[in-house]
Amino acid sequence: MSSFDVLVVLPPMPPEQYEAALAEVMEPYNAQDGRYDAEDPNGVPWVEELRAGGALPQGVELTWAQVADAYNSAHGYELPHDKALYLDGNGRGFWQREWNPNGQWDRKLQGRLEGRYFLHRPEAAGDPRLWNSWFEGHPDRDPLLGLPWRCDGGPRGLLDLDALRDALGRRAGEDYDAWLPGRGDDPMKWPVRFAGGRAETVAEARASAVAGFALLRLDGTWTDYLDWPRDNPEGYQQYVDAYLDAIDPDAVVLAVNCHC
């Protein structure tokens, strides 16, 4: 698998906090070498310890470049060094780190590769609490293209999961109908997802519409499709549906795409 969709559940919060909260709860599952520190070094406890010890100037706003120089000098690290503090292209400090045994993803998060993930309730149109990532996806592969009320997340109570199931079930039926003419009567020659016939194709599309591949729960724990028995592939989908139905309607659900 090169990429997968994750549903991340956050406590109720203002929309301007979504991005920071998303980065925080996903970080424990980042397998990539490279851990970022705070955006602003001023006030970070270990930076203030360097300042108090005389390695950094008092009473001025610090940059990460100043902090990196002081930190590396204080520890005798000359680049490259696996314990040194580095700067990224935006001038922000980060440490390299060893492989994370709990790692699930290794690339920057972005919106769904195919396009918007969710549909929201019509009455929520224009609500600032709805979230759309910066990533627009690929319109030619977007199963929700052309539908109104698309989004990448927001408070659970604003999302219309039944409408999403209906839309993807309808799309699966349309794909089946468009493919079938002229392809012969031998089901063995049909695409795997059509092998069970039209009704099963639609039912499977509806059942899998919401769950994605992984769920990061409100308590910060991770589960995904591979955690469930191979002979019960529907179990994960049913679990996610039940979990989302039971959470606080104000809890925030964001759909993101990860590379692994």
PDB file of C-alpha atoms in Angstrom:
ATOM      1  CA  MET A   1       0.000   0.000   0.000  1.00  0.00           C
ATOM      2  CA  SER A   2       1.437   3.394  -0.955  1.00  0.00           C
ATOM      3  CA  SER A   3      -1.240   5.571   0.631  1.00  0.00           C
ATOM      4  CA  PHE A   4      -4.300   5.172   2.803  1.00  0.00           C
ATOM      5  CA  ASP A   5      -7.158   7.172   4.308  1.00  0.00           C
ATOM      6  CA  VAL A   6      -7.275   7.741   8.075  1.00  0.00           C
ATOM      7  CA  LEU A   7     -10.229   9.067  10.039  1.00  0.00           C
ATOM      8  CA  VAL A   8      -8.908  11.148  12.943  1.00  0.00           C
ATOM      9  CA  VAL A   9     -11.294  11.929  15.797  1.00  0.00           C
ATOM     10  CA  LEU A  10     -10.587  15.043  17.889  1.00  0.00           C
ATOM     11  CA  PRO A  11     -12.428  16.572  20.849  1.00  0.00           C
ATOM     12  CA  PRO A  12     -14.697  19.559  20.192  1.00  0.00           C
ATOM     13  CA  MET A  13     -12.584  22.596  19.296  1.00  0.00           C
ATOM     14  CA  PRO A  14     -12.622  25.753  17.153  1.00  0.00           C
ATOM     15  CA  PRO A  15     -11.736  25.142  13.488  1.00  0.00           C
ATOM     16  CA  GLU A  16      -8.587  27.244  13.699  1.00  0.00           C
ATOM     17  CA  GLN A  17      -7.173  24.555  16.020  1.00  0.00           C
ATOM     18  CA  TYR A  18      -7.809  21.578  13.706  1.00  0.00           C
ATOM     19  CA  GLU A  19      -4.450  21.581  11.929  1.00  0.00           C
ATOM     20  CA  ALA A  20      -2.325  21.816  15.066  1.00  0.00           C
ATOM     21  CA  ALA A  21      -4.378  19.198  16.914  1.00  0.00           C
ATOM     22  CA  LEU A  22      -4.213  16.876  13.913  1.00  0.00           C
ATOM     23  CA  ALA A  23      -0.427  17.134  13.756  1.00  0.00           C
ATOM     24  CA  GLU A  24      -0.137  16.498  17.504  1.00  0.00           C
ATOM     25  CA  VAL A  25      -2.257  13.345  17.648  1.00  0.00           C
ATOM     26  CA  MET A  26      -0.724  11.879  14.490  1.00  0.00           C
ATOM     27  CA  GLU A  27       2.881  12.457  15.551  1.00  0.00           C
ATOM     28  CA  PRO A  28       3.198   9.333  17.772  1.00  0.00           C
ATOM     29  CA  TYR A  29       2.500   7.255  14.656  1.00  0.00           C
ATOM     30  CA  ASN A  30       5.022   9.007  12.422  1.00  0.00           C
ATOM     31  CA  ALA A  31       7.645   6.503  11.293  1.00  0.00           C
ATOM     32  CA  GLN A  32       9.690   9.046   9.363  1.00  0.00           C
ATOM     33  CA  ASP A  33      13.150  10.108  10.505  1.00  0.00           C
ATOM     34  CA  GLY A  34      12.587  13.674  11.565  1.00  0.00           C
ATOM     35  CA  ARG A  35      10.638  15.009  14.575  1.00  0.00           C
ATOM     36  CA  TYR A  36       9.610  18.629  14.527  1.00  0.00           C
ATOM     37  CA  ASP A  37       9.628  20.828  17.565  1.00  0.00           C
ATOM     38  CA  ALA A  38       7.413  23.861  18.246  1.00  0.00           C
ATOM     39  CA  GLU A  39       6.911  26.418  15.488  1.00  0.00           C
ATOM     40  CA  ASP A  40       8.222  29.184  17.752  1.00  0.00           C
ATOM     41  CA  PRO A  41      11.266  28.369  19.914  1.00  0.00           C
ATOM     42  CA  ASN A  42      10.584  31.192  22.374  1.00  0.00           C
ATOM     43  CA  GLY A  43       9.119  29.808  25.582  1.00  0.00           C
ATOM     44  CA  VAL A  44      10.003  26.167  24.836  1.00  0.00           C
ATOM     45  CA  PRO A  45      11.296  24.824  28.193  1.00  0.00           C
ATOM     46  CA  TRP A  46      14.562  23.292  26.965  1.00  0.00           C
ATOM     47  CA  VAL A  47      15.299  26.432  24.906  1.00  0.00           C
ATOM     48  CA  GLU A  48      14.766  28.589  27.993  1.00  0.00           C
ATOM     49  CA  GLU A  49      17.171  26.308  29.879  1.00  0.00           C
ATOM     50  CA  LEU A  50      19.821  27.045  27.239  1.00  0.00           C
ATOM     51  CA  ARG A  51      19.056  30.735  27.594  1.00  0.00           C
ATOM     52  CA  ALA A  52      19.278  30.596  31.386  1.00  0.00           C
ATOM     53  CA  GLY A  53      22.606  28.810  31.097  1.00  0.00           C
ATOM     54  CA  GLY A  54      24.024  31.614  28.976  1.00  0.00           C
ATOM     55  CA  ALA A  55      24.103  29.720  25.656  1.00  0.00           C
ATOM     56  CA  LEU A  56      21.448  32.056  24.184  1.00  0.00           C
ATOM     57  CA  PRO A  57      20.936  35.808  24.616  1.00  0.00           C
ATOM     58  CA  GLN A  58      18.498  37.165  27.180  1.00  0.00           C
ATOM     59  CA  GLY A  59      15.560  39.435  26.402  1.00  0.00           C
ATOM     60  CA  VAL A  60      15.385  38.908  22.626  1.00  0.00           C
ATOM     61  CA  GLU A  61      13.159  36.904  20.278  1.00  0.00           C
ATOM     62  CA  LEU A  62      15.057  33.826  19.165  1.00  0.00           C
ATOM     63  CA  THR A  63      15.039  32.082  15.799  1.00  0.00           C
ATOM     64  CA  TRP A  64      15.447  28.342  15.332  1.00  0.00           C
ATOM     65  CA  ALA A  65      18.750  29.035  13.544  1.00  0.00           C
ATOM     66  CA  GLN A  66      20.117  30.651  16.717  1.00  0.00           C
ATOM     67  CA  VAL A  67      18.794  27.807  18.845  1.00  0.00           C
ATOM     68  CA  ALA A  68      20.250  25.127  16.541  1.00  0.00           C
ATOM     69  CA  ASP A  69      23.684  26.765  16.643  1.00  0.00           C
ATOM     70  CA  ALA A  70      23.593  27.015  20.424  1.00  0.00           C
ATOM     71  CA  TYR A  71      22.206  23.516  20.962  1.00  0.00           C
ATOM     72  CA  ASN A  72      24.684  21.819  18.658  1.00  0.00           C
ATOM     73  CA  SER A  73      27.611  23.805  20.055  1.00  0.00           C
ATOM     74  CA  ALA A  74      26.597  23.022  23.633  1.00  0.00           C
ATOM     75  CA  HIS A  75      26.585  19.295  22.871  1.00  0.00           C
ATOM     76  CA  GLY A  76      29.575  19.298  20.546  1.00  0.00           C
ATOM     77  CA  TYR A  77      27.535  18.106  17.551  1.00  0.00           C
ATOM     78  CA  GLU A  78      28.956  18.840  14.128  1.00  0.00           C
ATOM     79  CA  LEU A  79      26.649  18.239  11.167  1.00  0.00           C
ATOM     80  CA  PRO A  80      25.878  15.669  10.039  1.00  0.00           C
ATOM     81  CA  HIS A  81      25.151  14.068  13.389  1.00  0.00           C
ATOM     82  CA  ASP A  82      22.235  11.812  14.312  1.00  0.00           C
ATOM     83  CA  LYS A  83      21.550  13.752  17.530  1.00  0.00           C
ATOM     84  CA  ALA A  84      21.961  17.264  16.135  1.00  0.00           C
ATOM     85  CA  LEU A  85      19.213  19.840  15.787  1.00  0.00           C
ATOM     86  CA  TYR A  86      18.562  20.572  12.108  1.00  0.00           C
ATOM     87  CA  LEU A  87      16.630  23.251  10.233  1.00  0.00           C
ATOM     88  CA  ASP A  88      14.026  22.480   7.600  1.00  0.00           C
ATOM     89  CA  GLY A  89      13.344  24.580   4.482  1.00  0.00           C
ATOM     90  CA  ASN A  90      11.116  26.896   6.504  1.00  0.00           C
ATOM     91  CA  GLY A  91      13.771  27.544   9.143  1.00  0.00           C
ATOM     92  CA  ARG A  92      12.075  25.385  11.767  1.00  0.00           C
ATOM     93  CA  GLY A  93      14.069  23.140  14.093  1.00  0.00           C
ATOM     94  CA  PHE A  94      13.796  19.365  14.117  1.00  0.00           C
ATOM     95  CA  TRP A  95      15.667  16.293  15.317  1.00  0.00           C
ATOM     96  CA  GLN A  96      16.285  13.174  13.357  1.00  0.00           C
ATOM     97  CA  ARG A  97      15.252  10.002  15.105  1.00  0.00           C
ATOM     98  CA  GLU A  98      15.365   6.278  14.735  1.00  0.00           C
ATOM     99  CA  TRP A  99      12.547   4.181  13.284  1.00  0.00           C
ATOM    100  CA  ASN A 100       9.394   4.367  15.396  1.00  0.00           C
ATOM    101  CA  PRO A 101       8.075   0.834  16.120  1.00  0.00           C
ATOM    102  CA  ASN A 102       4.567   2.313  16.405  1.00  0.00           C
ATOM    103  CA  GLY A 103       4.928   4.112  13.081  1.00  0.00           C
ATOM    104  CA  GLN A 104       2.083   3.947  10.611  1.00  0.00           C
ATOM    105  CA  TRP A 105       2.880   6.733   8.127  1.00  0.00           C
ATOM    106  CA  ASP A 106       6.013   8.381   6.782  1.00  0.00           C
ATOM    107  CA  ARG A 107       4.929  11.293   4.602  1.00  0.00           C
ATOM    108  CA  LYS A 108       3.256  14.603   5.246  1.00  0.00           C
ATOM    109  CA  LEU A 109      -0.492  14.400   5.726  1.00  0.00           C
ATOM    110  CA  GLN A 110      -2.748  15.730   3.014  1.00  0.00           C
ATOM    111  CA  GLY A 111      -6.332  15.561   1.842  1.00  0.00           C
ATOM    112  CA  ARG A 112      -7.713  12.479   0.159  1.00  0.00           C
ATOM    113  CA  LEU A 113      -5.927  11.676  -3.104  1.00  0.00           C
ATOM    114  CA  GLU A 114      -9.189  11.116  -4.959  1.00  0.00           C
ATOM    115  CA  GLY A 115     -10.879  14.284  -3.693  1.00  0.00           C
ATOM    116  CA  ARG A 116     -13.177  15.312  -0.845  1.00  0.00           C
ATOM    117  CA  TYR A 117     -13.969  12.475   1.546  1.00  0.00           C
ATOM    118  CA  PHE A 118     -17.236  13.389   3.269  1.00  0.00           C
ATOM    119  CA  LEU A 119     -20.597  14.915   2.526  1.00  0.00           C
ATOM    120  CA  HIS A 120     -22.034  17.314   5.082  1.00  0.00           C
ATOM    121  CA  ARG A 121     -25.640  18.096   5.875  1.00  0.00           C
ATOM    122  CA  PRO A 122     -27.186  20.671   3.519  1.00  0.00           C
ATOM    123  CA  GLU A 123     -28.056  23.010   6.375  1.00  0.00           C
ATOM    124  CA  ALA A 124     -24.374  23.126   7.371  1.00  0.00           C
ATOM    125  CA  ALA A 125     -23.319  24.773   4.098  1.00  0.00           C
ATOM    126  CA  GLY A 126     -20.959  27.645   4.874  1.00  0.00           C
ATOM    127  CA  ASP A 127     -20.407  26.576   8.480  1.00  0.00           C
ATOM    128  CA  PRO A 128     -16.822  27.568   9.381  1.00  0.00           C
ATOM    129  CA  ARG A 129     -16.423  24.407  11.445  1.00  0.00           C
ATOM    130  CA  LEU A 130     -16.322  22.286   8.282  1.00  0.00           C
ATOM    131  CA  TRP A 131     -12.806  21.423   7.134  1.00  0.00           C
ATOM    132  CA  ASN A 132     -11.363  21.229   3.652  1.00  0.00           C
ATOM    133  CA  SER A 133      -7.691  20.393   3.375  1.00  0.00           C
ATOM    134  CA  TRP A 134      -5.429  22.299   1.033  1.00  0.00           C
ATOM    135  CA  PHE A 135      -5.130  19.240  -1.216  1.00  0.00           C
ATOM    136  CA  GLU A 136      -7.730  19.165  -3.997  1.00  0.00           C
ATOM    137  CA  GLY A 137      -7.169  15.574  -5.120  1.00  0.00           C
ATOM    138  CA  HIS A 138      -7.546  14.244  -8.646  1.00  0.00           C
ATOM    139  CA  PRO A 139     -10.890  15.309 -10.165  1.00  0.00           C
ATOM    140  CA  ASP A 140     -10.886  12.466 -12.691  1.00  0.00           C
ATOM    141  CA  ARG A 141     -10.880   9.932  -9.827  1.00  0.00           C
ATOM    142  CA  ASP A 142     -13.128  11.782  -7.372  1.00  0.00           C
ATOM    143  CA  PRO A 143     -16.192   9.606  -6.604  1.00  0.00           C
ATOM    144  CA  LEU A 144     -18.033  12.615  -5.171  1.00  0.00           C
ATOM    145  CA  LEU A 145     -17.229  15.001  -8.008  1.00  0.00           C
ATOM    146  CA  GLY A 146     -20.196  17.129  -8.975  1.00  0.00           C
ATOM    147  CA  LEU A 147     -22.068  16.597  -5.714  1.00  0.00           C
ATOM    148  CA  PRO A 148     -22.801  19.558  -3.436  1.00  0.00           C
ATOM    149  CA  TRP A 149     -21.875  19.731   0.235  1.00  0.00           C
ATOM    150  CA  ARG A 150     -18.493  18.034   0.023  1.00  0.00           C
ATOM    151  CA  CYS A 151     -15.877  18.418   2.762  1.00  0.00           C
ATOM    152  CA  ASP A 152     -12.941  16.652   4.424  1.00  0.00           C
ATOM    153  CA  GLY A 153     -14.359  16.736   7.926  1.00  0.00           C
ATOM    154  CA  GLY A 154     -15.852  18.711  10.765  1.00  0.00           C
ATOM    155  CA  PRO A 155     -18.050  18.045  13.802  1.00  0.00           C
ATOM    156  CA  ARG A 156     -19.627  14.604  13.539  1.00  0.00           C
ATOM    157  CA  GLY A 157     -23.110  16.099  13.806  1.00  0.00           C
ATOM    158  CA  LEU A 158     -22.565  18.135  10.628  1.00  0.00           C
ATOM    159  CA  LEU A 159     -21.458  15.155   8.537  1.00  0.00           C
ATOM    160  CA  ASP A 160     -24.041  13.183   6.559  1.00  0.00           C
ATOM    161  CA  LEU A 161     -22.674   9.643   6.534  1.00  0.00           C
ATOM    162  CA  ASP A 162     -25.877   8.156   5.143  1.00  0.00           C
ATOM    163  CA  ALA A 163     -25.709  10.511   2.164  1.00  0.00           C
ATOM    164  CA  LEU A 164     -22.088   9.418   1.638  1.00  0.00           C
ATOM    165  CA  ARG A 165     -23.129   5.755   1.639  1.00  0.00           C
ATOM    166  CA  ASP A 166     -25.946   6.485  -0.803  1.00  0.00           C
ATOM    167  CA  ALA A 167     -23.662   8.436  -3.129  1.00  0.00           C
ATOM    168  CA  LEU A 168     -20.938   5.803  -3.283  1.00  0.00           C
ATOM    169  CA  GLY A 169     -23.467   2.993  -3.635  1.00  0.00           C
ATOM    170  CA  ARG A 170     -25.093   4.829  -6.517  1.00  0.00           C
ATOM    171  CA  ARG A 171     -21.706   5.434  -8.126  1.00  0.00           C
ATOM    172  CA  ALA A 172     -20.830   1.735  -7.842  1.00  0.00           C
ATOM    173  CA  GLY A 173     -24.099   0.787  -9.524  1.00  0.00           C
ATOM    174  CA  GLU A 174     -23.485   3.269 -12.319  1.00  0.00           C
ATOM    175  CA  ASP A 175     -19.965   1.908 -12.836  1.00  0.00           C
ATOM    176  CA  TYR A 176     -21.340  -1.615 -12.982  1.00  0.00           C
ATOM    177  CA  ASP A 177     -24.002  -0.651 -15.515  1.00  0.00           C
ATOM    178  CA  ALA A 178     -21.516   1.249 -17.656  1.00  0.00           C
ATOM    179  CA  TRP A 179     -18.994  -1.571 -17.718  1.00  0.00           C
ATOM    180  CA  LEU A 180     -21.347  -4.508 -18.328  1.00  0.00           C
ATOM    181  CA  PRO A 181     -22.619  -3.903 -21.907  1.00  0.00           C
ATOM    182  CA  GLY A 182     -20.419  -5.571 -24.488  1.00  0.00           C
ATOM    183  CA  ARG A 183     -18.280  -7.416 -21.923  1.00  0.00           C
ATOM    184  CA  GLY A 184     -19.985 -10.788 -22.314  1.00  0.00           C
ATOM    185  CA  ASP A 185     -21.872 -12.961 -19.894  1.00  0.00           C
ATOM    186  CA  ASP A 186     -18.931 -14.648 -18.164  1.00  0.00           C
ATOM    187  CA  PRO A 187     -18.594 -13.229 -14.618  1.00  0.00           C
ATOM    188  CA  MET A 188     -15.079 -14.688 -14.419  1.00  0.00           C
ATOM    189  CA  LYS A 189     -13.989 -11.986 -16.858  1.00  0.00           C
ATOM    190  CA  TRP A 190     -15.492  -9.143 -14.838  1.00  0.00           C
ATOM    191  CA  PRO A 191     -13.482  -6.905 -12.477  1.00  0.00           C
ATOM    192  CA  VAL A 192     -13.163  -8.491  -9.036  1.00  0.00           C
ATOM    193  CA  ARG A 193     -15.423  -5.919  -7.429  1.00  0.00           C
ATOM    194  CA  PHE A 194     -18.220  -6.803  -9.892  1.00  0.00           C
ATOM    195  CA  ALA A 195     -17.943 -10.582  -9.423  1.00  0.00           C
ATOM    196  CA  GLY A 196     -20.852 -10.838  -7.016  1.00  0.00           C
ATOM    197  CA  GLY A 197     -23.336  -9.047  -9.255  1.00  0.00           C
ATOM    198  CA  ARG A 198     -24.848  -5.595  -9.160  1.00  0.00           C
ATOM    199  CA  ALA A 199     -26.624  -5.814  -5.800  1.00  0.00           C
ATOM    200  CA  GLU A 200     -23.518  -7.070  -3.998  1.00  0.00           C
ATOM    201  CA  THR A 201     -21.346  -4.455  -5.689  1.00  0.00           C
ATOM    202  CA  VAL A 202     -23.630  -1.663  -4.464  1.00  0.00           C
ATOM    203  CA  ALA A 203     -23.904  -3.168  -0.972  1.00  0.00           C
ATOM    204  CA  GLU A 204     -20.125  -3.438  -0.615  1.00  0.00           C
ATOM    205  CA  ALA A 205     -19.652   0.158  -1.756  1.00  0.00           C
ATOM    206  CA  ARG A 206     -22.151   1.365   0.834  1.00  0.00           C
ATOM    207  CA  ALA A 207     -20.612  -0.728   3.609  1.00  0.00           C
ATOM    208  CA  SER A 208     -17.090   0.558   2.934  1.00  0.00           C
ATOM    209  CA  ALA A 209     -18.047   4.184   2.225  1.00  0.00           C
ATOM    210  CA  VAL A 210     -17.078   5.629   5.602  1.00  0.00           C
ATOM    211  CA  ALA A 211     -14.412   3.520   7.290  1.00  0.00           C
ATOM    212  CA  GLY A 212     -11.297   4.140   5.205  1.00  0.00           C
ATOM    213  CA  PHE A 213      -8.252   2.069   6.148  1.00  0.00           C
ATOM    214  CA  ALA A 214      -7.514   3.359   9.654  1.00  0.00           C
ATOM    215  CA  LEU A 215      -9.172   5.068  12.598  1.00  0.00           C
ATOM    216  CA  LEU A 216      -7.368   7.226  15.173  1.00  0.00           C
ATOM    217  CA  ARG A 217      -9.777   7.272  18.085  1.00  0.00           C
ATOM    218  CA  LEU A 218     -10.554  10.084  20.476  1.00  0.00           C
ATOM    219  CA  ASP A 219      -8.326   8.525  23.146  1.00  0.00           C
ATOM    220  CA  GLY A 220      -5.339   8.640  20.768  1.00  0.00           C
ATOM    221  CA  THR A 221      -5.270   4.911  19.986  1.00  0.00           C
ATOM    222  CA  TRP A 222      -4.960   3.554  16.469  1.00  0.00           C
ATOM    223  CA  THR A 223      -6.800   0.690  14.759  1.00  0.00           C
ATOM    224  CA  ASP A 224      -6.948  -0.260  11.109  1.00  0.00           C
ATOM    225  CA  TYR A 225      -8.277  -2.821   8.682  1.00  0.00           C
ATOM    226  CA  LEU A 226      -5.312  -5.153   9.247  1.00  0.00           C
ATOM    227  CA  ASP A 227      -6.120  -5.479  12.956  1.00  0.00           C
ATOM    228  CA  TRP A 228      -9.249  -7.442  12.105  1.00  0.00           C
ATOM    229  CA  PRO A 229      -9.531 -11.138  11.130  1.00  0.00           C
ATOM    230  CA  ARG A 230      -9.018 -11.759   7.431  1.00  0.00           C
ATOM    231  CA  ASP A 231     -12.169 -13.903   7.352  1.00  0.00           C
ATOM    232  CA  ASN A 232     -14.252 -10.988   8.668  1.00  0.00           C
ATOM    233  CA  PRO A 233     -13.378  -7.976   6.491  1.00  0.00           C
ATOM    234  CA  GLU A 234     -16.693  -6.328   7.316  1.00  0.00           C
ATOM    235  CA  GLY A 235     -15.869  -6.286  11.029  1.00  0.00           C
ATOM    236  CA  TYR A 236     -13.621  -3.235  10.807  1.00  0.00           C
ATOM    237  CA  GLN A 237     -16.121  -1.280   8.721  1.00  0.00           C
ATOM    238  CA  GLN A 238     -18.929  -2.082  11.134  1.00  0.00           C
ATOM    239  CA  TYR A 239     -16.755  -1.094  14.096  1.00  0.00           C
ATOM    240  CA  VAL A 240     -15.915   2.306  12.604  1.00  0.00           C
ATOM    241  CA  ASP A 241     -19.541   3.006  11.731  1.00  0.00           C
ATOM    242  CA  ALA A 242     -20.652   2.113  15.271  1.00  0.00           C
ATOM    243  CA  TYR A 243     -17.836   4.159  16.824  1.00  0.00           C
ATOM    244  CA  LEU A 244     -18.690   7.283  14.843  1.00  0.00           C
ATOM    245  CA  ASP A 245     -22.384   6.883  15.600  1.00  0.00           C
ATOM    246  CA  ALA A 246     -21.641   6.797  19.341  1.00  0.00           C
ATOM    247  CA  ILE A 247     -19.314   9.786  19.726  1.00  0.00           C
ATOM    248  CA  ASP A 248     -20.300  13.288  20.798  1.00  0.00           C
ATOM    249  CA  PRO A 249     -21.891  15.104  17.826  1.00  0.00           C
ATOM    250  CA  ASP A 250     -19.487  17.993  18.508  1.00  0.00           C
ATOM    251  CA  ALA A 251     -16.410  15.739  18.273  1.00  0.00           C
ATOM    252  CA  VAL A 252     -14.416  16.543  15.138  1.00  0.00           C
ATOM    253  CA  VAL A 253     -13.773  13.888  12.478  1.00  0.00           C
ATOM    254  CA  LEU A 254     -11.110  14.664   9.866  1.00  0.00           C
ATOM    255  CA  ALA A 255     -10.239  12.491   6.866  1.00  0.00           C
ATOM    256  CA  VAL A 256      -6.571  12.624   5.898  1.00  0.00           C
ATOM    257  CA  ASN A 257      -4.329  10.691   3.529  1.00  0.00           C
ATOM    258  CA  CYS A 258      -1.024   9.171   4.578  1.00  0.00           C
ATOM    259  CA  HIS A 259       1.845   7.501   2.774  1.00  0.00           C
ATOM    260  CA  CYS A 260       3.463   4.440   4.253  1.00  0.00           C
TER     261      CYS A 260
END
